[in-house]
Short mmCIF file of C-alpha atoms in Angstrom, two decimals:
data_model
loop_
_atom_site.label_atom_id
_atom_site.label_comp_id
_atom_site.label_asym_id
_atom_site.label_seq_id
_atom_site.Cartn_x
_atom_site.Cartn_y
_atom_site.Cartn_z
CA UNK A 2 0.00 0.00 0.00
CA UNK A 3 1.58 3.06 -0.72
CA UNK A 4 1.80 6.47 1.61
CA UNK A 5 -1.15 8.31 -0.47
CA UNK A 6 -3.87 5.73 0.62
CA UNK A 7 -2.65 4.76 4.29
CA UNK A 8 -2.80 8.86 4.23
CA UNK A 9 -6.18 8.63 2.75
CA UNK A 10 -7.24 5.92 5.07
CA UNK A 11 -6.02 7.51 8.09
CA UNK A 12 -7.74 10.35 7.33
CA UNK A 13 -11.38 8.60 6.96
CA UNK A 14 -10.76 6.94 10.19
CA UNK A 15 -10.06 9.91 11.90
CA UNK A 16 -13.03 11.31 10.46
CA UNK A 17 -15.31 7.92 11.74
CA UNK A 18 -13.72 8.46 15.13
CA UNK A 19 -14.32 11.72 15.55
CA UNK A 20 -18.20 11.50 14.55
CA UNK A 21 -18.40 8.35 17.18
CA UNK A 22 -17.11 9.91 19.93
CA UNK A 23 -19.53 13.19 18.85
CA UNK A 24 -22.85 10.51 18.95
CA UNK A 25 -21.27 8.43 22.17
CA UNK A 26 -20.25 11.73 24.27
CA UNK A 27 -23.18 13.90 22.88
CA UNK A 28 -20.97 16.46 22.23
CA UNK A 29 -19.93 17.99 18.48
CA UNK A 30 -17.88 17.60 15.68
CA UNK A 31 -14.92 19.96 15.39
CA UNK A 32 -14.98 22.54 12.37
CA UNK A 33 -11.94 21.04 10.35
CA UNK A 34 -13.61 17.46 10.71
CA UNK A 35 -16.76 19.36 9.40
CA UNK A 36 -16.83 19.57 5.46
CA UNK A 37 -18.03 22.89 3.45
CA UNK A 38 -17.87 25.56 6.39
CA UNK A 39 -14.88 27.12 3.99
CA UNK A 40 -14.81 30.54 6.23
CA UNK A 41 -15.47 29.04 9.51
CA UNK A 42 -18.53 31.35 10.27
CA UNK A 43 -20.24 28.32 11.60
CA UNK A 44 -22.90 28.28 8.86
CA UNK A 45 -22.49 26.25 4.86
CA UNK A 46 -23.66 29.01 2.75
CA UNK A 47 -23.09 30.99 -0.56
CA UNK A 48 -20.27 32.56 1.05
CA UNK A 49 -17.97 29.08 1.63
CA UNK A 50 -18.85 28.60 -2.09
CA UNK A 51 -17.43 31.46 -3.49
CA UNK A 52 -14.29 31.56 -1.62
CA UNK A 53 -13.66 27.79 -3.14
CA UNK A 54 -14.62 29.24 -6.58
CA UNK A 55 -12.45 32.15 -5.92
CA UNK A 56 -9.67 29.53 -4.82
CA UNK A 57 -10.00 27.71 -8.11
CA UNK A 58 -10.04 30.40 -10.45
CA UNK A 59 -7.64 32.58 -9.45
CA UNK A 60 -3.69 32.02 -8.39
CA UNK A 61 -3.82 35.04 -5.33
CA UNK A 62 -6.38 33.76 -3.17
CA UNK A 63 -5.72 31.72 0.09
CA UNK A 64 -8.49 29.59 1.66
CA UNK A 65 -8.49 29.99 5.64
CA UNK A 66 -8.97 26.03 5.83
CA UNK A 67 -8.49 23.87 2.40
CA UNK A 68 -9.32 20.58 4.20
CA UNK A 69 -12.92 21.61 4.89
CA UNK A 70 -13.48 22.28 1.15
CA UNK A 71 -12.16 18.93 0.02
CA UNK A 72 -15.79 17.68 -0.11
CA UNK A 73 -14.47 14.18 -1.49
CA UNK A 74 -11.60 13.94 0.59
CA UNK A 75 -8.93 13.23 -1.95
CA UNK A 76 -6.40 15.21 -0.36
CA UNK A 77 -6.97 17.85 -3.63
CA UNK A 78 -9.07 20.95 -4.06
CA UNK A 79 -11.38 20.98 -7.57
CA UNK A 80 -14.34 21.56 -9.42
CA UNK A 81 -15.89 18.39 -8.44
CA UNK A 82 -15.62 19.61 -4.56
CA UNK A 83 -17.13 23.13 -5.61
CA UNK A 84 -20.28 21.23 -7.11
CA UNK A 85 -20.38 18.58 -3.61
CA UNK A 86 -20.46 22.00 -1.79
CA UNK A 87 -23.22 23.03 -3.72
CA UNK A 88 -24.98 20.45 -3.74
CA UNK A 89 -24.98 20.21 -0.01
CA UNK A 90 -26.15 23.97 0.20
CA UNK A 91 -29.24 23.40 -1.91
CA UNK A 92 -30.54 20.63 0.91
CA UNK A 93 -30.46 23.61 3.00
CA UNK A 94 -28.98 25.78 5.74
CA UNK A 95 -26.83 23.84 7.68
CA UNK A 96 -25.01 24.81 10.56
CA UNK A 97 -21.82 24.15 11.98
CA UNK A 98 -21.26 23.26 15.68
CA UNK A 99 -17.48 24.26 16.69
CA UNK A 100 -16.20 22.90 19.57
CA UNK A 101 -12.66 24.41 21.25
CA UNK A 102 -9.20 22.66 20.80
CA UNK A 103 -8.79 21.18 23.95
CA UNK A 104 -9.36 17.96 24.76
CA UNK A 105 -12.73 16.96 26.59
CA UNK A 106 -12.97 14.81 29.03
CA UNK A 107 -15.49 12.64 30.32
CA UNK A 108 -15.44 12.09 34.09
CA UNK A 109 -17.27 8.68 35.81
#
């Protein structure tokens, strides 16, 4: 197996961890584990969805987080994720639940 898809698989599993501990604990997923919230305002809209266009068209602009616009999570930014963020946008307004950095802790 070579680095790309242990690096690939790693990163799903992370991803499954992370929403299992979210549904076990009750508490919720981080923002970077979160696809499409491009801009982290806590909200998928129009405005995640033009940064990534504006990422993909142009060779200036910076995205604040690229890993929550890789809708597909193949480790590369493109049109395809610009039209999964879409997509996702025209189920409806979703929001984001960010949680700090630090670790929680569940005490028995």
């Amino acid at each position: 197996m070579n680095k790309k898809k242990s690096g690939l698989r790693l990163l799903r599993l992370t991803g499954i961890l992370t929403a299992a501990a979210a549904a076990v604990c009750g508490t919720a997923v981080s923002a970077a584990a979160a696809s499409g919230d491009v801009n982290h305002d806590g909200k998928i809209n129009a405005s995640d969805a033009t940064q990534l266009q504006s990422y993909l068209l142009t060779d200036t602009y910076i995205l604040p987080d690229w890993t929550a616009a890789d809708m597909d999570n193949n480790l590369q930014l493109a049109a395809r994720d610009l039209t999964l963020l879409k997509r996702l946008m025209l189920k409806g307004p979703a929001t984001v639940i960010v949680v700090p950095d630090e670790p929680q802790y569940i005490h028995l």
